[in-house]
Tab-separated table of C-alpha atoms in Angstrom:
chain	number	residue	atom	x	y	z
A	1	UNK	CA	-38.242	-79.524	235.688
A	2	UNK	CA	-34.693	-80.142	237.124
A	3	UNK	CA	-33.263	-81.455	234.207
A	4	UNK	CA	-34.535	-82.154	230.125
A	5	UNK	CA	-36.625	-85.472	229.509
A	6	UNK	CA	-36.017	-88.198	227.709
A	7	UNK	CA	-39.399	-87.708	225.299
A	8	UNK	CA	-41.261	-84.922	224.704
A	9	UNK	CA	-44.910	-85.958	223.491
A	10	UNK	CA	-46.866	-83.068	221.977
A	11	UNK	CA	-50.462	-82.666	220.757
A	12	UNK	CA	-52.056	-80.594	218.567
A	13	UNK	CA	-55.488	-80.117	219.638
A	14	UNK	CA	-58.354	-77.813	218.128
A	15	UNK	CA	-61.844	-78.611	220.149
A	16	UNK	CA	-60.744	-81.670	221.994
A	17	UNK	CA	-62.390	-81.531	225.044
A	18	UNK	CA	-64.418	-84.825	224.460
A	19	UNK	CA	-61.257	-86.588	223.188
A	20	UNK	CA	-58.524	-85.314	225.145
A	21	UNK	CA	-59.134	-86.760	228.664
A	22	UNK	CA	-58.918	-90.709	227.614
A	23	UNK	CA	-56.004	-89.297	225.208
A	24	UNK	CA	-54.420	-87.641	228.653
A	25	UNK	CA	-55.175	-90.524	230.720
A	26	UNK	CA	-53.831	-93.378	228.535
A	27	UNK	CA	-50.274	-91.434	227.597
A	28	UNK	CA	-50.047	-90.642	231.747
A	29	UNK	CA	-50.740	-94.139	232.491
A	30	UNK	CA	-48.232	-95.581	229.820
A	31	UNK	CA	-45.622	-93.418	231.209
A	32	UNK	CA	-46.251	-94.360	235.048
A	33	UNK	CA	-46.172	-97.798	234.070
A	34	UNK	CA	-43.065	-97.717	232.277
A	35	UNK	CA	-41.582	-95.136	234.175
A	36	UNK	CA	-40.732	-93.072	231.194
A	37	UNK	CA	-39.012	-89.343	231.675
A	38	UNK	CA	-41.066	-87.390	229.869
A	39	UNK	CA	-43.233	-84.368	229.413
A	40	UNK	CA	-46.501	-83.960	227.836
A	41	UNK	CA	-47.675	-80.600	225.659
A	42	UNK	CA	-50.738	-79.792	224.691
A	43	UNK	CA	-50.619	-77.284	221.528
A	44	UNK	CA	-54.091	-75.158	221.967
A	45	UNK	CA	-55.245	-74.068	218.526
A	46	UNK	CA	-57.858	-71.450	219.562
A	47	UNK	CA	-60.223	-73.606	221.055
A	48	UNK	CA	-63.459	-72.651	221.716
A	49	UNK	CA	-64.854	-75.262	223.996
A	50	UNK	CA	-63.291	-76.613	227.356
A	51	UNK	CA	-60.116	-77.892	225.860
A	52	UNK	CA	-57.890	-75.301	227.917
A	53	UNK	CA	-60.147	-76.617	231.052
A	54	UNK	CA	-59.177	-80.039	230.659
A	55	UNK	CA	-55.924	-79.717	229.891
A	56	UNK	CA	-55.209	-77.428	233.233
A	57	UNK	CA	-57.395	-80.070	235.410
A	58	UNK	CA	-54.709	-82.436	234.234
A	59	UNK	CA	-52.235	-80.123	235.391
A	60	UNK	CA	-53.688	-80.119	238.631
A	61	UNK	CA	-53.817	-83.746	239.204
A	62	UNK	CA	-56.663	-84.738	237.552
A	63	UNK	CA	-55.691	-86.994	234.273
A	64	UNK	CA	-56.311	-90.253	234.586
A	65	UNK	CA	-60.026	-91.970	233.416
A	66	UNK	CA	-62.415	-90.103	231.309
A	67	UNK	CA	-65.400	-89.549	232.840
A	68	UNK	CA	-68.863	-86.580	232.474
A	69	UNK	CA	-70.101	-84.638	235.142
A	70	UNK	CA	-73.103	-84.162	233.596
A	71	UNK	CA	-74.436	-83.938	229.906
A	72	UNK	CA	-71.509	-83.745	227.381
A	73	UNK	CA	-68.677	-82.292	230.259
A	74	UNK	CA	-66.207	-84.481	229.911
A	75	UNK	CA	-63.163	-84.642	233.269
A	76	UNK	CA	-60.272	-86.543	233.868
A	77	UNK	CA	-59.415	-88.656	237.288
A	78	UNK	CA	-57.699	-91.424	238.478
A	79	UNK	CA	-53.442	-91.320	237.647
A	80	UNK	CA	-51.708	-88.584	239.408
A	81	UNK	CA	-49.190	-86.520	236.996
A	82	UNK	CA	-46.340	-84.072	237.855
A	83	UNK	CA	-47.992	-80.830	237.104
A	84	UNK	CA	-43.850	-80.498	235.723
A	85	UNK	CA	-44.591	-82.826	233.073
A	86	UNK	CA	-47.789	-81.165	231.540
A	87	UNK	CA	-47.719	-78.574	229.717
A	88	UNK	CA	-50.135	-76.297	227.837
A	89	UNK	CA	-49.050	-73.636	225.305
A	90	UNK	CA	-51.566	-71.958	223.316
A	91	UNK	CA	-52.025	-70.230	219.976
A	92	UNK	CA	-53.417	-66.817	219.928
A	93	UNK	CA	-55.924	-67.959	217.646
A	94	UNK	CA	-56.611	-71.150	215.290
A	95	UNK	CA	-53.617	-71.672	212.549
A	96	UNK	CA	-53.737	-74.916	211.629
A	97	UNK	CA	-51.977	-78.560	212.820
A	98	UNK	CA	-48.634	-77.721	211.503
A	99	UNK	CA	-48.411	-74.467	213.349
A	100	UNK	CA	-49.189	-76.320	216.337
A	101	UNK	CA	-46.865	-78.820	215.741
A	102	UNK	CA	-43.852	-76.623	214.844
A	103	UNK	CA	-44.971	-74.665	218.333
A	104	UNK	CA	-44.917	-77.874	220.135
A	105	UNK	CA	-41.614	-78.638	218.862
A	106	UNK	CA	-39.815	-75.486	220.202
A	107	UNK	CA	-41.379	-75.756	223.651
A	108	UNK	CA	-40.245	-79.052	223.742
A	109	UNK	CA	-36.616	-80.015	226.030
A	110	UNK	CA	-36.894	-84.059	225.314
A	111	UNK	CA	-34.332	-85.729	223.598
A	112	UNK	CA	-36.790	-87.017	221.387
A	113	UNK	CA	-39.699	-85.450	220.495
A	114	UNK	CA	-42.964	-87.780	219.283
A	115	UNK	CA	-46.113	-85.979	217.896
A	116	UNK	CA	-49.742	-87.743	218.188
A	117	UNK	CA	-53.102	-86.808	217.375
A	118	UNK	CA	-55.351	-85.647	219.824
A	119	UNK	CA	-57.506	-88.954	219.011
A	120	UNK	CA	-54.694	-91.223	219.837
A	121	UNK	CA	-55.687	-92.970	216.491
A	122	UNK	CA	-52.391	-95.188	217.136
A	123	UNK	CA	-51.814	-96.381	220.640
A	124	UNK	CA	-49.107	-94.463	222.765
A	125	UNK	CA	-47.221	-98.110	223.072
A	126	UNK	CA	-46.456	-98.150	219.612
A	127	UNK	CA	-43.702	-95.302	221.061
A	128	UNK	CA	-41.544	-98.041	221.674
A	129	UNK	CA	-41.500	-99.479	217.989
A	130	UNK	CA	-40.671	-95.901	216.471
A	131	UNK	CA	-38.162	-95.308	219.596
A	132	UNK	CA	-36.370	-98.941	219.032
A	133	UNK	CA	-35.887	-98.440	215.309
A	134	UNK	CA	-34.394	-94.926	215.489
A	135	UNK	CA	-31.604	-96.017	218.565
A	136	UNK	CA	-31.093	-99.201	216.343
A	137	UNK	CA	-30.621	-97.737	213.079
A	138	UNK	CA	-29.527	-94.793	214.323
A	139	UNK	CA	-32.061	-92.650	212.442
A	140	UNK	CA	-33.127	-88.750	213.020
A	141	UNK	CA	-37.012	-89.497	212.025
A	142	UNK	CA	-39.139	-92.443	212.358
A	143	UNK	CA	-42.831	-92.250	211.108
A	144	UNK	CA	-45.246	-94.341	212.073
A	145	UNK	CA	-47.215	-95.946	208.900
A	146	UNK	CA	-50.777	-97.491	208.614
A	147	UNK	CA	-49.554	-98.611	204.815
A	148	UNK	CA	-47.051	-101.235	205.563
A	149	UNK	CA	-47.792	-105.211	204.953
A	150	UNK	CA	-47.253	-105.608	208.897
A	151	UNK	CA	-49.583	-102.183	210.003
A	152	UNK	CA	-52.289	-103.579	211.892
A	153	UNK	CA	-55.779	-101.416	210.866
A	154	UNK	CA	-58.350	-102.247	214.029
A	155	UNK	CA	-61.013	-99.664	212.372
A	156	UNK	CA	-61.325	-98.588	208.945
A	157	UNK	CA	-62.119	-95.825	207.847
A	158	UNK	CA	-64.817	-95.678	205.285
A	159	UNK	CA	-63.955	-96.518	201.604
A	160	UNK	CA	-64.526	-93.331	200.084
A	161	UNK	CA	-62.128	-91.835	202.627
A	162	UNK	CA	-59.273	-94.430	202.192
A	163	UNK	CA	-59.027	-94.284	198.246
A	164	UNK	CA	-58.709	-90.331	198.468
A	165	UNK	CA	-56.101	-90.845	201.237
A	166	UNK	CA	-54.514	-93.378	198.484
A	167	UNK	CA	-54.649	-91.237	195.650
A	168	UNK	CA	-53.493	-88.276	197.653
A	169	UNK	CA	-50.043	-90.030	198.645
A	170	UNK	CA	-49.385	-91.088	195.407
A	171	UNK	CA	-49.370	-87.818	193.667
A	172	UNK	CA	-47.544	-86.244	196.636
A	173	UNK	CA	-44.986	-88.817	196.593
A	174	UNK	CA	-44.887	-88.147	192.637
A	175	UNK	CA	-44.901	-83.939	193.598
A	176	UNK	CA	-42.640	-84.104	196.306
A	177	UNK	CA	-40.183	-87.110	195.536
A	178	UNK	CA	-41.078	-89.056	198.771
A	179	UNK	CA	-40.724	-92.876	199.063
A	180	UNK	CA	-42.702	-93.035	201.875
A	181	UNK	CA	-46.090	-94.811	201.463
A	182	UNK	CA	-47.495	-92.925	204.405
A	183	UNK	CA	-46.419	-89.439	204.966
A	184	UNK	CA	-49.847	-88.462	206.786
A	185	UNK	CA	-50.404	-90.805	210.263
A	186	UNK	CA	-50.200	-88.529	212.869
A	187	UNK	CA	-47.185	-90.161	215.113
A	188	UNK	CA	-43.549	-89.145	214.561
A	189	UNK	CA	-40.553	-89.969	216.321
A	190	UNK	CA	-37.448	-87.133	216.003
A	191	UNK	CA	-34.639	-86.412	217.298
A	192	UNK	CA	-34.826	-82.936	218.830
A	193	UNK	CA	-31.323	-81.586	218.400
A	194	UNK	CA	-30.969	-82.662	214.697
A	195	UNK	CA	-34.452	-81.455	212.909
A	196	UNK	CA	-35.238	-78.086	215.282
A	197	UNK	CA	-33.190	-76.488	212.680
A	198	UNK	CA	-35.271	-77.589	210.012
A	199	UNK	CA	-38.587	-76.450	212.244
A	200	UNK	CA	-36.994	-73.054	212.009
A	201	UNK	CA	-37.154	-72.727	208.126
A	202	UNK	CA	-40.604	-74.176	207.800
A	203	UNK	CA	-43.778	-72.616	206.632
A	204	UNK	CA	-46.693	-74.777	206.428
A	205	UNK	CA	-49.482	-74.399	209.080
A	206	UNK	CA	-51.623	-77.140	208.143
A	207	UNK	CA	-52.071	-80.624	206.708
A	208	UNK	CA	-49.256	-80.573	204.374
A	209	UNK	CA	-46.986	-80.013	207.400
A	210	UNK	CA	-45.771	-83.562	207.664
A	211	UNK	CA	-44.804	-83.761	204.047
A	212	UNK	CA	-42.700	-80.065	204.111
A	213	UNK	CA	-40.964	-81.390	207.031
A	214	UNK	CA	-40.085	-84.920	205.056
A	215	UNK	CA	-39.011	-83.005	201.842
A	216	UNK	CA	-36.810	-80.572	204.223
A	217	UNK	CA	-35.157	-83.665	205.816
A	218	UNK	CA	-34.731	-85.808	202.497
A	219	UNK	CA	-33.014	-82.963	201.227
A	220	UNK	CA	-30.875	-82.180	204.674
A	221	UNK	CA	-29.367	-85.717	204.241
A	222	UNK	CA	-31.523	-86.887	207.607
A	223	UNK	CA	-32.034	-90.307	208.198
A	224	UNK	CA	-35.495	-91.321	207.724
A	225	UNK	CA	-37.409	-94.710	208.645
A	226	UNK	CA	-40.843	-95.685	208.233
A	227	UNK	CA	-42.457	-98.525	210.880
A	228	UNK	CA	-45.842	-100.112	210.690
A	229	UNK	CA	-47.669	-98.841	213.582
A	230	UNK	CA	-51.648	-99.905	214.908
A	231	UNK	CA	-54.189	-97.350	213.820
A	232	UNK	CA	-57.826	-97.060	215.155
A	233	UNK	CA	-60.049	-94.387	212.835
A	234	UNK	CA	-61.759	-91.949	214.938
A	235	UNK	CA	-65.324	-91.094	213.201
A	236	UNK	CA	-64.777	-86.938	213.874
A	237	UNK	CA	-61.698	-86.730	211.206
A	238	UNK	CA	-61.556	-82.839	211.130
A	239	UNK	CA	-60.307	-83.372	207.430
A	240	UNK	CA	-62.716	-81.679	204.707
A	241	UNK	CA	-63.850	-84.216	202.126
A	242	UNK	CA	-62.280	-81.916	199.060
A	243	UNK	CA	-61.403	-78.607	199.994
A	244	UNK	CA	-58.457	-79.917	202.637
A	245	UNK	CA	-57.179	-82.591	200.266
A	246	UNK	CA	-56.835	-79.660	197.284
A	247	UNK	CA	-55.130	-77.162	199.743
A	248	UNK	CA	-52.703	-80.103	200.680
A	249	UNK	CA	-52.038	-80.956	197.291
A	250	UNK	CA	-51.662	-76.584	196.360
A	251	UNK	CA	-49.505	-76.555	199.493
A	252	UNK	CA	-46.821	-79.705	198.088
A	253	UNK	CA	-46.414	-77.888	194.896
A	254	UNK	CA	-45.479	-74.706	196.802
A	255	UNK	CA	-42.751	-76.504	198.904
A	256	UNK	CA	-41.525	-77.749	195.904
A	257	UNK	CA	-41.272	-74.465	194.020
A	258	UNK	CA	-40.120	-72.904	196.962
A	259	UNK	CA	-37.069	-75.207	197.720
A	260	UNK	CA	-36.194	-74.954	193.596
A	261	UNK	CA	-36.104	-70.772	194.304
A	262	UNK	CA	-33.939	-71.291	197.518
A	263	UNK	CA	-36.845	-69.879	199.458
A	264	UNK	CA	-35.626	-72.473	202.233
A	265	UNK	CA	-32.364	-70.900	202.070
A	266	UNK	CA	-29.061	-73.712	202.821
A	267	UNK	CA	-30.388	-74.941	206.399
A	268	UNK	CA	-27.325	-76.497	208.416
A	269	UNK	CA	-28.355	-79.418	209.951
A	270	UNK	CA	-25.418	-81.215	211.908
A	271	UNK	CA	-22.732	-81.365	208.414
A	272	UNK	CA	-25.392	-81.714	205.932
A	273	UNK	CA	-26.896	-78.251	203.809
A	274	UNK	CA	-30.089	-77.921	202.328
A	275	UNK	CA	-29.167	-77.663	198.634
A	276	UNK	CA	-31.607	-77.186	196.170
């Protein structure tokens, strides 16, 4: 790549060879359209099915519709991509989301970096929403929220599902201090250059990544925004019914208790210092 992108998109992905090639195929076609410089990665977490495959086929031209060739082998065609701009970089075996995600982030050479669920559970367009509110209020993070009066909810998730996702982000925002009323939707706008240094401190590998990094930046004086974004459920949530919520919740008390004990050490982050 002759010179560093404006957006660096990356994706966590664990056995996502059924989602991943309409995933691939709308983020390639958004970007042709708009004619966006940027560069796709694709964060293998030890995948055992064809997730690598699908992911190099992309690389090779490939991404565009979703498609089988034959029963349950799903294959990308259609939109041609700079085999430049895709990138896959892979765990040597499965360590969770934020692993991924922290990986992602220090393979990345955007400007900005947004992160998105494999699922695309909120539409790649909604980039411009979390990219127009950082550049206009000059802001180092923008989250994208499915709890705001103006988020737009096209499918549901069932009830029993969206009353522990409640419940969950109130006593996080209660453990961890967070005004947020969505620290968990899985698109986030940063600013490379300003929160790497936070990346570098962080410990988290799985779910409660997104609220470690939030704390971190809180505390690091970032600027933080939160935009109501479109979300879509996608029926296979990889999310245990109990036993992920309780290691979330086990996981916020521990960045807590680790930031009072100075375990993050005094991060520099452009002129502010993590302080505890």
């Amino acid at each position: 790549m002759p010179h560093p992108p404006l957006l660096s998109i990356v994706i966590p992905a664990f056995n996502e060879e059924i989602r991943l090639p309409s995933t691939l195929s709308s983020i390639g076609s958004y970007l042709a359209a708009k004619g966006l410089d940027a560069e796709i990665i694709v964060v293998d977490d030890g995948s055992t099915d064809g997730t690598v495959r699908i992911v190099e086929q992309a690389r090779q031209g490939g991404l565009g519709r979703a498609r089988v060739e034959g029963p349950g082998t799903p294959t990308t065609e259609g939109v041609r991509f700079d085999p430049e701009r895709i990138r896959l970089v892979r765990n040597p075996e499965n360590r969770g989301k934020g692993y991924s995600i922290r990986h992602g982030m220090f393979e990345a050479r955007g400007t900005w970096v947004l992160f998105t669920d494999a699922d695309l559970s909120t539409p790649i367009e909604d980039f411009e929403k979390l990219h127009d509110s950082a550049r206009e209020g000059d802001h180092d993070i923008v989250i994208g929220s499915r709890a705001l009066p103006e988020s737009r909810i096209e499918l549901y998730q069932p009830l029993y599902r969206v009353l522990m996702g409640q419940t969950f982000n109130r006593i996080v925002r209660w453990i961890a201090g967070l005004p947020f009323r969505d620290t968990q939707c899985g698109f986030k706008l940063m600013g490379r250059e300003r929160v790497r240094p936070l990346f570098e401190r962080m410990v988290v590998d799985r779910f409660a990544f997104d609220v470690e990094l939030l704390f971190l930046a809180r505390h690091a004086g970032l600027s933080i925004a939160e935009v109501p974004v479109t979300w879509r459920n996608s029926p296979v949530s990889k999310v245990g019914l109990l036993r992920d919520p309780l290691n979330m919740l086990s996981d916020t008390w521990r960045i807590r208790r680790r930031f009072q004990r100075g375990d993050y050490r005094k991060a520099a982050v452009g002129k502010e210092r993590l302080v505890p």
